[in-house]
Amino acid sequence: EVQLVESGGGLVQPGGSLRLSCATSGFTFSSYWMSWVRQAPGKGLEWVAYIKQDGSEKYYVDSVKGRFTISRDNAKNSLYLQMNSLRAEDTAVYYCARPWDNWGQGTLVTVSS
Amino acid sequence: QAGLTQPPSVSKGLRQTATLTCTGNTNNVGYQGAAWLQQHQGHPPKLLSYRNNNRPSGISERFSASRSGDTASLTITGLQPEDEADYYCSAWDSSLSAWVFGGGTKLTVL
């Protein structure tokens, strides 16, 4: 069974940093592109970042470029999202996804003073 | 990054048929088609269809997808109460090198 489990969310002040992790199991992680998607409270889905199997290609939504970094560790079957210079508008549930047939349960990031 | 266009809401009666639309352009929907996702309140999205009409295992045949030019459609037949949910489309945009989502359609089953 494919499983994706996010962790690392929480409350952070504007300008702060957080690192999200996504532990995966049940599939050959190193064979798949992976992604982060977020959903602000009461809003729709917004794609955040996308990474190739070997990490050699990364893509980001314009609003996070230069602030967020997606990475992966294929030896640990894990995906990461380093989020710096956080803003109130980054408040959302962040989902780890294997586009788009498998999703984690999400982790809530709240940016507030 | 412009998203895909979906109607905010659709309402249909029990056992009726609903068709949801998703409009993009030649760089996204018109390029490789769209995926359709269903999301119930408080739950992560669930894939219903990818690249137009490929259904993952376990997805009911009541859900079928199609594409005409730059517009993708999801048709749900024999509407059931559990079909009441938010539906999103998504496509890779080759000019933006980005995934784009529609704003979502809230389907109400009357």
mmCIF file of C-alpha atoms in Angstrom:
data_model
loop_
_atom_site.group_PDB
_atom_site.id
_atom_site.type_symbol
_atom_site.label_atom_id
_atom_site.label_comp_id
_atom_site.label_asym_id
_atom_site.label_seq_id
_atom_site.Cartn_x
_atom_site.Cartn_y
_atom_site.Cartn_z
ATOM 1 C CA GLU A 1 0.000 0.000 0.000
ATOM 2 C CA VAL A 2 1.314 3.421 -0.980
ATOM 3 C CA GLN A 3 1.666 5.765 1.998
ATOM 4 C CA LEU A 4 2.758 9.387 2.214
ATOM 5 C CA VAL A 5 3.017 10.946 5.657
ATOM 6 C CA GLU A 6 3.787 14.628 6.095
ATOM 7 C CA SER A 7 5.250 16.207 9.196
ATOM 8 C CA GLY A 8 6.842 19.448 10.291
ATOM 9 C CA GLY A 9 3.920 21.834 10.148
ATOM 10 C CA GLY A 10 3.062 24.247 12.910
ATOM 11 C CA LEU A 11 2.751 27.868 13.944
ATOM 12 C CA VAL A 12 5.528 30.208 12.824
ATOM 13 C CA GLN A 13 5.939 33.973 12.875
ATOM 14 C CA PRO A 14 6.111 35.988 9.641
ATOM 15 C CA GLY A 15 9.642 35.888 8.306
ATOM 16 C CA GLY A 16 10.326 32.561 9.966
ATOM 17 C CA SER A 17 11.239 29.180 8.541
ATOM 18 C CA LEU A 18 9.886 25.650 8.588
ATOM 19 C CA ARG A 19 10.974 22.383 7.021
ATOM 20 C CA LEU A 20 8.289 19.960 5.960
ATOM 21 C CA SER A 21 9.027 16.275 5.505
ATOM 22 C CA CYS A 22 7.135 13.551 3.689
ATOM 23 C CA ALA A 23 7.958 9.946 4.499
ATOM 24 C CA THR A 24 6.869 7.528 1.817
ATOM 25 C CA SER A 25 6.483 3.773 1.567
ATOM 26 C CA GLY A 26 4.850 1.139 -0.604
ATOM 27 C CA PHE A 27 6.390 2.177 -3.907
ATOM 28 C CA THR A 28 9.768 2.784 -5.546
ATOM 29 C CA PHE A 29 10.187 6.405 -4.468
ATOM 30 C CA SER A 30 13.223 6.992 -6.664
ATOM 31 C CA SER A 31 11.190 6.255 -9.808
ATOM 32 C CA TYR A 32 8.683 9.069 -9.434
ATOM 33 C CA TRP A 33 8.497 12.818 -9.773
ATOM 34 C CA MET A 34 7.065 14.214 -6.532
ATOM 35 C CA SER A 35 5.250 17.389 -5.620
ATOM 36 C CA TRP A 36 3.985 19.653 -2.851
ATOM 37 C CA VAL A 37 0.510 21.152 -3.108
ATOM 38 C CA ARG A 38 -1.112 23.506 -0.610
ATOM 39 C CA GLN A 39 -4.628 24.524 0.279
ATOM 40 C CA ALA A 40 -5.346 27.706 2.191
ATOM 41 C CA PRO A 41 -8.306 27.549 4.594
ATOM 42 C CA GLY A 42 -11.522 27.436 2.597
ATOM 43 C CA LYS A 43 -9.677 27.796 -0.705
ATOM 44 C CA GLY A 44 -8.737 25.604 -3.643
ATOM 45 C CA LEU A 45 -5.648 23.563 -4.392
ATOM 46 C CA GLU A 46 -2.453 25.366 -5.323
ATOM 47 C CA TRP A 47 0.576 23.580 -6.731
ATOM 48 C CA VAL A 48 3.779 24.621 -4.937
ATOM 49 C CA ALA A 49 6.779 22.642 -6.148
ATOM 50 C CA TYR A 50 7.804 19.638 -8.248
ATOM 51 C CA ILE A 51 10.994 17.584 -8.312
ATOM 52 C CA LYS A 52 12.390 15.033 -10.731
ATOM 53 C CA GLN A 53 13.323 11.521 -9.678
ATOM 54 C CA ASP A 54 17.009 12.317 -9.182
ATOM 55 C CA GLY A 55 16.483 15.875 -7.982
ATOM 56 C CA SER A 56 18.092 17.365 -11.075
ATOM 57 C CA GLU A 57 15.017 19.365 -12.073
ATOM 58 C CA LYS A 58 12.868 21.457 -9.761
ATOM 59 C CA TYR A 59 9.934 23.710 -10.528
ATOM 60 C CA TYR A 60 8.098 26.204 -8.332
ATOM 61 C CA VAL A 61 5.010 28.389 -8.388
ATOM 62 C CA ASP A 62 6.057 32.016 -8.832
ATOM 63 C CA SER A 63 4.871 33.076 -5.368
ATOM 64 C CA VAL A 64 7.411 30.835 -3.586
ATOM 65 C CA LYS A 65 10.420 31.124 -5.898
ATOM 66 C CA GLY A 66 13.494 32.175 -3.953
ATOM 67 C CA ARG A 67 11.842 31.348 -0.603
ATOM 68 C CA PHE A 68 10.984 27.636 -0.791
ATOM 69 C CA THR A 69 13.249 24.746 -1.751
ATOM 70 C CA ILE A 70 12.052 21.265 -2.625
ATOM 71 C CA SER A 71 14.446 18.370 -2.141
ATOM 72 C CA ARG A 72 14.464 14.625 -1.743
ATOM 73 C CA ASP A 73 16.505 11.815 -0.246
ATOM 74 C CA ASN A 74 15.944 8.671 -2.278
ATOM 75 C CA ALA A 75 17.886 6.571 0.237
ATOM 76 C CA LYS A 76 15.358 7.577 2.894
ATOM 77 C CA ASN A 77 12.322 7.563 0.576
ATOM 78 C CA SER A 78 11.600 11.086 1.732
ATOM 79 C CA LEU A 79 10.562 14.410 0.246
ATOM 80 C CA TYR A 80 11.200 17.792 1.835
ATOM 81 C CA LEU A 81 10.109 21.398 1.555
ATOM 82 C CA GLN A 82 12.285 24.060 3.152
ATOM 83 C CA MET A 83 10.209 27.192 3.611
ATOM 84 C CA ASN A 84 11.945 30.476 4.426
ATOM 85 C CA SER A 85 10.722 34.066 4.733
ATOM 86 C CA LEU A 86 7.239 32.823 5.464
ATOM 87 C CA ARG A 87 4.293 35.136 4.960
ATOM 88 C CA ALA A 88 0.726 35.109 6.232
ATOM 89 C CA GLU A 89 -0.442 34.079 2.774
ATOM 90 C CA ASP A 90 1.592 30.860 3.044
ATOM 91 C CA THR A 91 -0.842 29.647 5.697
ATOM 92 C CA ALA A 92 -2.299 26.407 4.360
ATOM 93 C CA VAL A 93 -2.464 22.668 4.608
ATOM 94 C CA TYR A 94 0.531 21.341 2.709
ATOM 95 C CA TYR A 95 0.134 18.038 0.913
ATOM 96 C CA CYS A 96 2.867 15.776 -0.346
ATOM 97 C CA ALA A 97 1.738 14.084 -3.562
ATOM 98 C CA ARG A 98 2.839 11.646 -6.197
ATOM 99 C CA PRO A 99 1.112 13.507 -9.005
ATOM 100 C CA TRP A 100 -1.720 12.923 -8.722
ATOM 101 C CA ASP A 101 -2.597 9.354 -7.793
ATOM 102 C CA ASN A 102 -1.378 9.423 -4.219
ATOM 103 C CA TRP A 103 -1.608 12.096 -1.540
ATOM 104 C CA GLY A 104 -0.676 12.416 2.091
ATOM 105 C CA GLN A 105 -3.097 13.613 4.751
ATOM 106 C CA GLY A 106 -1.462 17.028 4.855
ATOM 107 C CA THR A 107 0.258 19.121 7.495
ATOM 108 C CA LEU A 108 -0.996 22.533 8.594
ATOM 109 C CA VAL A 109 1.321 25.530 8.403
ATOM 110 C CA THR A 110 0.105 28.678 10.125
ATOM 111 C CA VAL A 111 2.057 31.906 9.684
ATOM 112 C CA SER A 112 0.965 34.436 12.273
ATOM 113 C CA SER A 113 2.361 36.712 14.937
ATOM 114 C CA GLN B 1 0.693 31.693 -13.233
ATOM 115 C CA ALA B 2 -2.846 31.577 -14.630
ATOM 116 C CA GLY B 3 -4.949 28.630 -13.570
ATOM 117 C CA LEU B 4 -7.587 26.606 -15.310
ATOM 118 C CA THR B 5 -11.185 27.825 -15.353
ATOM 119 C CA GLN B 6 -13.934 25.851 -13.649
ATOM 120 C CA PRO B 7 -17.480 26.944 -12.745
ATOM 121 C CA PRO B 8 -17.627 27.565 -8.976
ATOM 122 C CA SER B 9 -20.717 25.444 -8.436
ATOM 123 C CA VAL B 10 -23.021 22.915 -10.069
ATOM 124 C CA SER B 11 -26.241 21.513 -8.616
ATOM 125 C CA LYS B 12 -28.033 18.421 -9.873
ATOM 126 C CA GLY B 13 -30.650 16.024 -8.589
ATOM 127 C CA LEU B 14 -30.167 12.544 -7.225
ATOM 128 C CA ARG B 15 -29.592 9.971 -10.002
ATOM 129 C CA GLN B 16 -29.138 12.724 -12.571
ATOM 130 C CA THR B 17 -26.032 13.397 -14.668
ATOM 131 C CA ALA B 18 -23.600 16.238 -13.999
ATOM 132 C CA THR B 19 -20.967 17.499 -16.425
ATOM 133 C CA LEU B 20 -18.168 19.626 -15.010
ATOM 134 C CA THR B 21 -15.927 21.645 -17.290
ATOM 135 C CA CYS B 22 -12.330 22.833 -17.127
ATOM 136 C CA THR B 23 -10.983 25.324 -19.646
ATOM 137 C CA GLY B 24 -7.320 25.939 -20.276
ATOM 138 C CA ASN B 25 -5.234 26.585 -23.378
ATOM 139 C CA THR B 26 -3.023 24.808 -25.904
ATOM 140 C CA ASN B 27 -0.133 24.743 -23.438
ATOM 141 C CA ASN B 28 -1.938 22.805 -20.713
ATOM 142 C CA VAL B 29 -5.305 21.081 -21.249
ATOM 143 C CA GLY B 30 -4.871 21.169 -25.019
ATOM 144 C CA TYR B 31 -1.362 19.768 -24.654
ATOM 145 C CA GLN B 32 -1.639 16.588 -22.592
ATOM 146 C CA GLY B 33 -5.158 16.700 -21.224
ATOM 147 C CA ALA B 34 -6.252 17.084 -17.639
ATOM 148 C CA ALA B 35 -6.519 15.098 -14.475
ATOM 149 C CA TRP B 36 -9.638 15.220 -12.329
ATOM 150 C CA LEU B 37 -9.633 15.082 -8.546
ATOM 151 C CA GLN B 38 -12.418 14.764 -5.994
ATOM 152 C CA GLN B 39 -12.094 16.226 -2.521
ATOM 153 C CA HIS B 40 -14.482 15.772 0.354
ATOM 154 C CA GLN B 41 -14.378 18.282 3.184
ATOM 155 C CA GLY B 42 -11.487 17.588 5.533
ATOM 156 C CA HIS B 43 -9.869 14.957 3.317
ATOM 157 C CA PRO B 44 -7.037 14.984 0.794
ATOM 158 C CA PRO B 45 -7.885 14.949 -2.922
ATOM 159 C CA LYS B 46 -8.539 11.657 -4.690
ATOM 160 C CA LEU B 47 -7.640 11.039 -8.314
ATOM 161 C CA LEU B 48 -10.634 10.208 -10.515
ATOM 162 C CA SER B 49 -9.127 10.390 -13.962
ATOM 163 C CA TYR B 50 -5.825 11.260 -15.598
ATOM 164 C CA ARG B 51 -4.911 12.317 -19.112
ATOM 165 C CA ASN B 52 -8.563 12.688 -19.984
ATOM 166 C CA ASN B 53 -10.204 9.313 -19.460
ATOM 167 C CA ASN B 54 -7.865 6.942 -17.720
ATOM 168 C CA ARG B 55 -9.476 5.845 -14.464
ATOM 169 C CA PRO B 56 -7.345 4.502 -11.606
ATOM 170 C CA SER B 57 -8.418 1.133 -10.271
ATOM 171 C CA GLY B 58 -11.314 1.367 -7.874
ATOM 172 C CA ILE B 59 -12.878 4.439 -9.446
ATOM 173 C CA SER B 60 -16.482 3.924 -10.456
ATOM 174 C CA GLU B 61 -17.409 3.813 -14.130
ATOM 175 C CA ARG B 62 -19.944 6.513 -13.286
ATOM 176 C CA PHE B 63 -17.038 8.921 -13.616
ATOM 177 C CA SER B 64 -15.843 9.564 -17.161
ATOM 178 C CA ALA B 65 -13.636 12.265 -18.560
ATOM 179 C CA SER B 66 -13.128 13.681 -22.028
ATOM 180 C CA ARG B 67 -11.464 16.560 -23.813
ATOM 181 C CA SER B 68 -12.374 18.774 -26.711
ATOM 182 C CA GLY B 69 -9.639 21.158 -27.692
ATOM 183 C CA ASP B 70 -8.637 23.196 -24.665
ATOM 184 C CA THR B 71 -11.604 22.145 -22.547
ATOM 185 C CA ALA B 72 -11.749 19.030 -20.401
ATOM 186 C CA SER B 73 -14.973 17.614 -19.010
ATOM 187 C CA LEU B 74 -15.899 15.230 -16.215
ATOM 188 C CA THR B 75 -19.272 13.527 -16.469
ATOM 189 C CA ILE B 76 -20.793 11.865 -13.431
ATOM 190 C CA THR B 77 -23.810 9.677 -14.099
ATOM 191 C CA GLY B 78 -26.383 8.393 -11.630
ATOM 192 C CA LEU B 79 -25.511 11.012 -9.012
ATOM 193 C CA GLN B 80 -25.323 9.726 -5.446
ATOM 194 C CA PRO B 81 -25.219 11.665 -2.164
ATOM 195 C CA GLU B 82 -21.545 10.726 -1.719
ATOM 196 C CA ASP B 83 -20.698 12.483 -4.994
ATOM 197 C CA GLU B 84 -21.276 15.811 -3.258
ATOM 198 C CA ALA B 85 -17.743 17.210 -3.065
ATOM 199 C CA ASP B 86 -15.306 19.667 -4.599
ATOM 200 C CA TYR B 87 -13.867 18.707 -7.975
ATOM 201 C CA TYR B 88 -10.578 20.011 -9.334
ATOM 202 C CA CYS B 89 -8.874 19.690 -12.684
ATOM 203 C CA SER B 90 -5.132 19.900 -13.172
ATOM 204 C CA ALA B 91 -2.726 19.920 -16.080
ATOM 205 C CA TRP B 92 0.970 20.425 -16.744
ATOM 206 C CA ASP B 93 1.586 23.714 -18.497
ATOM 207 C CA SER B 94 4.426 23.273 -20.954
ATOM 208 C CA SER B 95 5.032 26.994 -21.439
ATOM 209 C CA LEU B 96 5.105 27.800 -17.703
ATOM 210 C CA SER B 97 6.854 24.564 -16.702
ATOM 211 C CA ALA B 98 4.336 24.396 -13.907
ATOM 212 C CA TRP B 99 1.329 22.429 -12.787
ATOM 213 C CA VAL B 100 -1.886 24.436 -12.890
ATOM 214 C CA PHE B 101 -5.126 23.716 -11.078
ATOM 215 C CA GLY B 102 -8.629 24.909 -11.663
ATOM 216 C CA GLY B 103 -10.338 26.861 -8.915
ATOM 217 C CA GLY B 104 -12.621 23.909 -8.208
ATOM 218 C CA THR B 105 -16.304 23.182 -8.685
ATOM 219 C CA LYS B 106 -18.523 22.481 -5.711
ATOM 220 C CA LEU B 107 -21.024 19.818 -6.743
ATOM 221 C CA THR B 108 -24.275 19.736 -4.810
ATOM 222 C CA VAL B 109 -26.538 16.711 -5.133
ATOM 223 C CA LEU B 110 -30.116 17.765 -4.444
#
